[in-house]
PDB file of C-alpha atoms in Angstrom:
ATOM      1  CA  GLN A   1     -19.351 101.979 168.433  1.00 86.00           C
ATOM      2  CA  GLY A   2     -20.998 104.945 166.794  1.00 95.00           C
ATOM      3  CA  GLN A   3     -20.705 108.673 166.366  1.00 97.00           C
ATOM      4  CA  LEU A   4     -22.401 111.705 167.884  1.00 98.00           C
ATOM      5  CA  VAL A   5     -22.533 115.013 166.015  1.00 98.00           C
ATOM      6  CA  GLN A   6     -23.579 118.075 167.979  1.00 98.00           C
ATOM      7  CA  SER A   7     -25.061 121.362 166.857  1.00 97.00           C
ATOM      8  CA  GLY A   8     -23.001 124.507 166.538  1.00 96.00           C
ATOM      9  CA  GLY A   9     -22.024 127.046 169.143  1.00 97.00           C
ATOM     10  CA  GLU A  10     -24.566 129.457 170.580  1.00 97.00           C
ATOM     11  CA  VAL A  11     -24.450 132.902 172.164  1.00 98.00           C
ATOM     12  CA  LYS A  12     -27.395 133.711 174.402  1.00 98.00           C
ATOM     13  CA  MET A  13     -28.536 136.551 176.616  1.00 97.00           C
ATOM     14  CA  PRO A  14     -29.095 135.936 180.347  1.00 97.00           C
ATOM     15  CA  GLY A  15     -32.602 134.619 180.929  1.00 97.00           C
ATOM     16  CA  ALA A  16     -32.868 133.023 177.497  1.00 98.00           C
ATOM     17  CA  ALA A  17     -32.999 129.314 176.666  1.00 98.00           C
ATOM     18  CA  VAL A  18     -30.703 127.177 174.542  1.00 98.00           C
ATOM     19  CA  LYS A  19     -31.425 123.871 172.852  1.00 98.00           C
ATOM     20  CA  VAL A  20     -28.482 121.690 171.837  1.00 98.00           C
ATOM     21  CA  SER A  21     -28.898 118.729 169.499  1.00 98.00           C
ATOM     22  CA  CYS A  22     -26.897 115.529 169.259  1.00 98.00           C
ATOM     23  CA  LYS A  23     -27.294 113.379 166.139  1.00 98.00           C
ATOM     24  CA  ALA A  24     -26.383 109.725 166.617  1.00 98.00           C
ATOM     25  CA  SER A  25     -25.247 107.269 163.959  1.00 97.00           C
ATOM     26  CA  GLY A  26     -23.521 103.926 163.691  1.00 97.00           C
ATOM     27  CA  TYR A  27     -25.319 102.142 166.508  1.00 97.00           C
ATOM     28  CA  THR A  28     -28.837 101.173 167.561  1.00 97.00           C
ATOM     29  CA  PHE A  29     -29.979 104.492 168.998  1.00 97.00           C
ATOM     30  CA  SER A  30     -32.934 103.169 170.955  1.00 96.00           C
ATOM     31  CA  ALA A  31     -30.820 100.560 172.759  1.00 95.00           C
ATOM     32  CA  TYR A  32     -28.907 103.165 174.751  1.00 97.00           C
ATOM     33  CA  GLY A  33     -29.299 106.448 176.512  1.00 97.00           C
ATOM     34  CA  ILE A  34     -27.651 109.801 176.117  1.00 98.00           C
ATOM     35  CA  THR A  35     -25.825 111.529 178.936  1.00 98.00           C
ATOM     36  CA  TRP A  36     -25.284 115.287 178.928  1.00 98.00           C
ATOM     37  CA  VAL A  37     -22.167 116.676 180.583  1.00 98.00           C
ATOM     38  CA  ARG A  38     -20.959 120.242 180.672  1.00 98.00           C
ATOM     39  CA  GLN A  39     -17.536 121.691 181.298  1.00 98.00           C
ATOM     40  CA  ALA A  40     -17.008 125.293 182.293  1.00 96.00           C
ATOM     41  CA  PRO A  41     -13.732 126.965 181.305  1.00 93.00           C
ATOM     42  CA  GLY A  42     -10.846 125.438 183.255  1.00 90.00           C
ATOM     43  CA  GLN A  43     -13.145 123.104 185.215  1.00 93.00           C
ATOM     44  CA  GLY A  44     -13.814 119.381 185.266  1.00 94.00           C
ATOM     45  CA  PRO A  45     -16.822 117.687 183.710  1.00 96.00           C
ATOM     46  CA  GLU A  46     -20.196 118.141 185.397  1.00 97.00           C
ATOM     47  CA  TRP A  47     -22.922 115.554 184.867  1.00 96.00           C
ATOM     48  CA  MET A  48     -26.251 117.152 183.969  1.00 97.00           C
ATOM     49  CA  GLY A  49     -28.460 114.170 183.363  1.00 96.00           C
ATOM     50  CA  TRP A  50     -29.381 111.136 181.290  1.00 97.00           C
ATOM     51  CA  VAL A  51     -32.226 110.336 178.941  1.00 97.00           C
ATOM     52  CA  SER A  52     -33.256 106.934 177.661  1.00 97.00           C
ATOM     53  CA  ALA A  53     -33.590 106.716 173.890  1.00 97.00           C
ATOM     54  CA  TYR A  54     -35.757 103.639 174.433  1.00 95.00           C
ATOM     55  CA  ASN A  55     -38.619 105.171 176.407  1.00 95.00           C
ATOM     56  CA  GLY A  56     -37.668 108.780 177.187  1.00 95.00           C
ATOM     57  CA  ASP A  57     -37.063 108.203 180.886  1.00 96.00           C
ATOM     58  CA  THR A  58     -34.859 110.869 182.391  1.00 97.00           C
ATOM     59  CA  ASN A  59     -32.658 111.389 185.403  1.00 96.00           C
ATOM     60  CA  TYR A  60     -31.482 114.939 186.038  1.00 96.00           C
ATOM     61  CA  ALA A  61     -28.910 116.361 188.401  1.00 96.00           C
ATOM     62  CA  ARG A  62     -30.725 118.159 191.189  1.00 96.00           C
ATOM     63  CA  LYS A  63     -28.889 121.360 190.308  1.00 95.00           C
ATOM     64  CA  PHE A  64     -30.542 121.512 186.876  1.00 96.00           C
ATOM     65  CA  GLN A  65     -33.837 119.791 187.562  1.00 96.00           C
ATOM     66  CA  ASP A  66     -35.971 122.920 187.411  1.00 96.00           C
ATOM     67  CA  ARG A  67     -34.634 124.305 184.158  1.00 97.00           C
ATOM     68  CA  VAL A  68     -33.411 121.432 181.959  1.00 98.00           C
ATOM     69  CA  THR A  69     -35.288 119.114 179.618  1.00 98.00           C
ATOM     70  CA  MET A  70     -33.668 116.203 177.819  1.00 98.00           C
ATOM     71  CA  THR A  71     -35.499 114.437 175.019  1.00 98.00           C
ATOM     72  CA  THR A  72     -34.855 112.054 172.161  1.00 98.00           C
ATOM     73  CA  ASP A  73     -36.380 111.573 168.707  1.00 97.00           C
ATOM     74  CA  THR A  74     -35.955 107.995 167.530  1.00 96.00           C
ATOM     75  CA  SER A  75     -37.184 108.849 164.021  1.00 97.00           C
ATOM     76  CA  THR A  76     -34.134 111.068 163.498  1.00 97.00           C
ATOM     77  CA  THR A  77     -31.828 109.399 166.081  1.00 98.00           C
ATOM     78  CA  THR A  78     -31.299 112.758 167.670  1.00 98.00           C
ATOM     79  CA  ALA A  79     -31.132 113.778 171.313  1.00 98.00           C
ATOM     80  CA  TYR A  80     -31.836 117.268 172.611  1.00 98.00           C
ATOM     81  CA  MET A  81     -30.953 119.184 175.735  1.00 98.00           C
ATOM     82  CA  GLU A  82     -32.763 122.427 176.523  1.00 98.00           C
ATOM     83  CA  LEU A  83     -31.509 124.642 179.317  1.00 98.00           C
ATOM     84  CA  ARG A  84     -33.706 127.593 180.314  1.00 98.00           C
ATOM     85  CA  SER A  85     -33.214 130.759 182.360  1.00 98.00           C
ATOM     86  CA  LEU A  86     -29.577 130.950 181.342  1.00 98.00           C
ATOM     87  CA  ARG A  87     -27.103 132.640 183.655  1.00 97.00           C
ATOM     88  CA  PHE A  88     -23.560 133.857 183.045  1.00 97.00           C
ATOM     89  CA  ASP A  89     -22.170 130.795 184.836  1.00 96.00           C
ATOM     90  CA  ASP A  90     -23.897 128.496 182.344  1.00 98.00           C
ATOM     91  CA  THR A  91     -21.160 129.454 179.882  1.00 98.00           C
ATOM     92  CA  ALA A  92     -19.539 126.106 179.111  1.00 98.00           C
ATOM     93  CA  ILE A  93     -18.958 123.379 176.566  1.00 98.00           C
ATOM     94  CA  TYR A  94     -21.912 121.002 176.536  1.00 98.00           C
ATOM     95  CA  TYR A  95     -21.223 117.395 175.567  1.00 98.00           C
ATOM     96  CA  CYS A  96     -23.541 114.543 174.751  1.00 98.00           C
ATOM     97  CA  ALA A  97     -22.311 110.988 175.233  1.00 98.00           C
ATOM     98  CA  LYS A  98     -23.715 107.541 174.585  1.00 98.00           C
ATOM     99  CA  SER A  99     -24.348 105.480 177.695  1.00 96.00           C
ATOM    100  CA  PRO A 100     -26.703 102.793 178.910  1.00 93.00           C
ATOM    101  CA  PHE A 101     -28.517 103.229 182.213  1.00 90.00           C
ATOM    102  CA  LEU A 102     -25.954 103.865 184.980  1.00 92.00           C
ATOM    103  CA  ARG A 103     -23.021 102.896 182.797  1.00 95.00           C
ATOM    104  CA  PRO A 104     -19.956 104.825 181.549  1.00 96.00           C
ATOM    105  CA  MET A 105     -19.953 107.006 178.441  1.00 96.00           C
ATOM    106  CA  ASP A 106     -18.077 105.318 175.600  1.00 96.00           C
ATOM    107  CA  VAL A 107     -18.810 107.661 172.677  1.00 97.00           C
ATOM    108  CA  TRP A 108     -18.760 111.445 172.983  1.00 98.00           C
ATOM    109  CA  GLY A 109     -19.752 114.314 170.774  1.00 98.00           C
ATOM    110  CA  LYS A 110     -17.198 117.036 170.118  1.00 98.00           C
ATOM    111  CA  GLY A 111     -19.082 119.484 172.286  1.00 98.00           C
ATOM    112  CA  THR A 112     -21.176 122.600 171.780  1.00 98.00           C
ATOM    113  CA  THR A 113     -19.944 125.902 173.192  1.00 98.00           C
ATOM    114  CA  VAL A 114     -22.693 127.925 174.831  1.00 98.00           C
ATOM    115  CA  THR A 115     -21.779 131.464 175.790  1.00 98.00           C
ATOM    116  CA  VAL A 116     -24.082 133.528 177.977  1.00 98.00           C
ATOM    117  CA  SER A 117     -23.339 137.186 177.508  1.00 97.00           C
ATOM    118  CA  SER A 118     -25.160 140.475 177.629  1.00 95.00           C
TER     119      SER A 118
ATOM    120  CA  GLU B   1     -24.148 112.635 196.344  1.00 94.00           C
ATOM    121  CA  ILE B   2     -20.918 110.641 196.098  1.00 97.00           C
ATOM    122  CA  VAL B   3     -17.835 112.852 196.228  1.00 97.00           C
ATOM    123  CA  MET B   4     -14.878 111.649 194.176  1.00 98.00           C
ATOM    124  CA  THR B   5     -11.464 112.909 195.284  1.00 98.00           C
ATOM    125  CA  GLN B   6      -8.457 112.526 193.016  1.00 98.00           C
ATOM    126  CA  SER B   7      -4.822 112.833 193.992  1.00 95.00           C
ATOM    127  CA  PRO B   8      -2.482 114.351 193.254  1.00 96.00           C
ATOM    128  CA  ALA B   9      -3.899 117.364 191.463  1.00 97.00           C
ATOM    129  CA  THR B  10      -0.796 117.507 189.270  1.00 97.00           C
ATOM    130  CA  LEU B  11       1.717 114.772 188.565  1.00 96.00           C
ATOM    131  CA  SER B  12       5.040 115.596 186.930  1.00 95.00           C
ATOM    132  CA  VAL B  13       6.498 112.597 185.149  1.00 94.00           C
ATOM    133  CA  SER B  14       9.398 112.099 182.762  1.00 93.00           C
ATOM    134  CA  PRO B  15       8.697 110.379 179.429  1.00 93.00           C
ATOM    135  CA  GLY B  16       9.170 106.630 179.780  1.00 93.00           C
ATOM    136  CA  GLU B  17       8.340 106.618 183.483  1.00 95.00           C
ATOM    137  CA  ARG B  18       5.258 105.206 185.202  1.00 96.00           C
ATOM    138  CA  ALA B  19       2.410 107.339 186.522  1.00 96.00           C
ATOM    139  CA  THR B  20       0.090 106.280 189.324  1.00 97.00           C
ATOM    140  CA  LEU B  21      -3.128 108.233 189.845  1.00 98.00           C
ATOM    141  CA  SER B  22      -5.523 107.789 192.757  1.00 98.00           C
ATOM    142  CA  CYS B  23      -9.249 108.248 193.140  1.00 98.00           C
ATOM    143  CA  ARG B  24     -11.246 107.891 196.349  1.00 98.00           C
ATOM    144  CA  ALA B  25     -15.021 107.750 196.696  1.00 98.00           C
ATOM    145  CA  SER B  26     -16.855 109.139 199.734  1.00 98.00           C
ATOM    146  CA  GLN B  27     -18.691 105.824 200.022  1.00 98.00           C
ATOM    147  CA  SER B  28     -18.425 102.453 198.342  1.00 98.00           C
ATOM    148  CA  VAL B  29     -19.199 102.379 194.620  1.00 98.00           C
ATOM    149  CA  GLY B  30     -18.327  98.703 194.178  1.00 98.00           C
ATOM    150  CA  ARG B  31     -16.431  98.418 190.918  1.00 98.00           C
ATOM    151  CA  ASN B  32     -18.597 100.967 189.092  1.00 98.00           C
ATOM    152  CA  LEU B  33     -15.707 103.293 188.375  1.00 98.00           C
ATOM    153  CA  ALA B  34     -14.438 104.672 185.079  1.00 98.00           C
ATOM    154  CA  TRP B  35     -11.372 106.638 184.049  1.00 98.00           C
ATOM    155  CA  TYR B  36     -11.331 109.204 181.246  1.00 98.00           C
ATOM    156  CA  GLN B  37      -8.505 111.008 179.500  1.00 98.00           C
ATOM    157  CA  GLN B  38      -8.981 114.550 178.233  1.00 98.00           C
ATOM    158  CA  LYS B  39      -6.595 116.503 176.045  1.00 97.00           C
ATOM    159  CA  PRO B  40      -6.907 120.249 175.408  1.00 94.00           C
ATOM    160  CA  GLY B  41      -9.755 121.104 173.054  1.00 94.00           C
ATOM    161  CA  GLN B  42     -11.070 117.538 172.995  1.00 97.00           C
ATOM    162  CA  ALA B  43     -13.909 115.659 174.613  1.00 98.00           C
ATOM    163  CA  PRO B  44     -13.090 113.161 177.350  1.00 98.00           C
ATOM    164  CA  ARG B  45     -12.192 109.675 176.147  1.00 98.00           C
ATOM    165  CA  LEU B  46     -13.177 106.553 178.053  1.00 98.00           C
ATOM    166  CA  LEU B  47     -10.102 104.557 179.073  1.00 98.00           C
ATOM    167  CA  ILE B  48     -11.207 102.147 181.803  1.00 98.00           C
ATOM    168  CA  PHE B  49     -14.622 100.994 183.044  1.00 98.00           C
ATOM    169  CA  ASP B  50     -15.733  98.600 185.762  1.00 98.00           C
ATOM    170  CA  ALA B  51     -12.561  99.646 187.592  1.00 98.00           C
ATOM    171  CA  SER B  52     -10.179  97.546 185.503  1.00 98.00           C
ATOM    172  CA  THR B  53     -11.585  96.830 182.022  1.00 98.00           C
ATOM    173  CA  ARG B  54      -9.926  98.716 179.175  1.00 98.00           C
ATOM    174  CA  ALA B  55     -12.269 100.339 176.685  1.00 97.00           C
ATOM    175  CA  THR B  56     -12.066  99.417 173.005  1.00 95.00           C
ATOM    176  CA  GLY B  57      -8.780 100.486 171.460  1.00 95.00           C
ATOM    177  CA  VAL B  58      -7.100 101.499 174.717  1.00 97.00           C
ATOM    178  CA  PRO B  59      -3.524 100.203 174.911  1.00 95.00           C
ATOM    179  CA  ALA B  60      -2.403  97.814 177.625  1.00 96.00           C
ATOM    180  CA  MET B  61      -0.153 100.501 179.113  1.00 95.00           C
ATOM    181  CA  PHE B  62      -3.271 101.788 180.860  1.00 97.00           C
ATOM    182  CA  SER B  63      -4.446  99.674 183.774  1.00 98.00           C
ATOM    183  CA  GLY B  64      -6.979 100.196 186.508  1.00 98.00           C
ATOM    184  CA  SER B  65      -7.444  98.577 189.875  1.00 98.00           C
ATOM    185  CA  GLY B  66      -9.430  98.889 193.077  1.00 98.00           C
ATOM    186  CA  SER B  67     -12.909  98.443 194.433  1.00 98.00           C
ATOM    187  CA  GLY B  68     -15.144  99.960 197.060  1.00 98.00           C
ATOM    188  CA  THR B  69     -13.725 103.396 197.780  1.00 98.00           C
ATOM    189  CA  ASP B  70     -10.123 103.320 196.546  1.00 98.00           C
ATOM    190  CA  PHE B  71      -9.053 103.110 192.936  1.00 98.00           C
ATOM    191  CA  THR B  72      -5.850 103.499 190.948  1.00 98.00           C
ATOM    192  CA  LEU B  73      -5.031 104.239 187.318  1.00 98.00           C
ATOM    193  CA  THR B  74      -1.532 103.248 186.276  1.00 98.00           C
ATOM    194  CA  ILE B  75       0.077 104.440 183.069  1.00 95.00           C
ATOM    195  CA  SER B  76       3.265 102.560 182.359  1.00 92.00           C
ATOM    196  CA  SER B  77       6.043 104.131 180.312  1.00 90.00           C
ATOM    197  CA  LEU B  78       4.461 107.513 179.533  1.00 92.00           C
ATOM    198  CA  GLN B  79       4.621 108.752 175.977  1.00 91.00           C
ATOM    199  CA  SER B  80       4.199 112.344 174.812  1.00 90.00           C
ATOM    200  CA  GLU B  81       0.570 111.728 173.807  1.00 92.00           C
ATOM    201  CA  ASP B  82      -0.315 110.553 177.324  1.00 93.00           C
ATOM    202  CA  PHE B  83       0.239 113.935 178.950  1.00 92.00           C
ATOM    203  CA  ALA B  84      -3.318 115.047 179.627  1.00 96.00           C
ATOM    204  CA  VAL B  85      -5.929 115.412 182.358  1.00 98.00           C
ATOM    205  CA  TYR B  86      -7.415 112.235 183.796  1.00 98.00           C
ATOM    206  CA  TYR B  87     -10.796 112.049 185.512  1.00 98.00           C
ATOM    207  CA  CYS B  88     -12.402 109.284 187.500  1.00 98.00           C
ATOM    208  CA  GLN B  89     -16.168 108.869 187.528  1.00 98.00           C
ATOM    209  CA  GLN B  90     -18.525 106.748 189.612  1.00 98.00           C
ATOM    210  CA  TYR B  91     -21.686 105.373 188.066  1.00 97.00           C
ATOM    211  CA  ASN B  92     -22.955 103.280 190.950  1.00 97.00           C
ATOM    212  CA  TYR B  93     -25.477 105.897 192.042  1.00 94.00           C
ATOM    213  CA  TRP B  94     -27.367 108.819 190.571  1.00 92.00           C
ATOM    214  CA  PRO B  95     -26.135 111.466 190.268  1.00 93.00           C
ATOM    215  CA  VAL B  96     -23.088 110.230 188.405  1.00 96.00           C
ATOM    216  CA  THR B  97     -20.106 112.189 189.716  1.00 96.00           C
ATOM    217  CA  PHE B  98     -16.616 112.990 188.507  1.00 97.00           C
ATOM    218  CA  GLY B  99     -13.420 113.688 190.348  1.00 97.00           C
ATOM    219  CA  GLN B 100     -11.763 117.052 189.899  1.00 96.00           C
ATOM    220  CA  GLY B 101      -9.015 115.577 187.725  1.00 97.00           C
ATOM    221  CA  THR B 102      -5.283 114.864 187.794  1.00 98.00           C
ATOM    222  CA  THR B 103      -3.088 116.694 185.315  1.00 97.00           C
ATOM    223  CA  VAL B 104      -0.180 114.559 184.135  1.00 97.00           C
ATOM    224  CA  GLU B 105       2.521 116.910 182.912  1.00 94.00           C
ATOM    225  CA  ILE B 106       5.986 116.509 181.488  1.00 89.00           C
ATOM    226  CA  LYS B 107       8.726 116.739 184.084  1.00 86.00           C
TER     227      LYS B 107
END
């Protein structure tokens, strides 16, 4: 089924940007997409968007549309999520997960903690 | 956006008993409904997709049912490792949306 390994935790100032990576292995990377989900402390999961590893097509949640970019690099089987103009309430665990177009997420990374603090 | 509403928020169950969790969608999502289990400090784990199909490696004690707007996850004979938070998720429409979760706790 595969494995997703995410980059390490980050601490950022308000207004900065963060870029989280997600390295895939054990499956045909370009045959699926990657979904990004975040989870604030004590809250449920929040879907941020999806990127196709086949052609780079994206679908973002309206809430993040203006400040998120999701990309993939098939040469390194790695997906990236960049979130800009960080605010205190962006403090959360950010997960990547393997999923085809409009399908459930069957493999998850362990999460990357992003802390926004002054 | 489809709103997913789970009930109850917390379910207290004794080990060995059955737990029944509900999820309602604000409009029909067909059978495009998944259930996830999340334990503290871990990522969510896919249990059920397409409303009633168990994911790879998920034991038969987990079963899902429903279609349209009303769905149920049943956990028969709860074991200690099954006490966790359970989320439903619709993937019929963008944006994909999750319910707020049901915490299954030891009674």
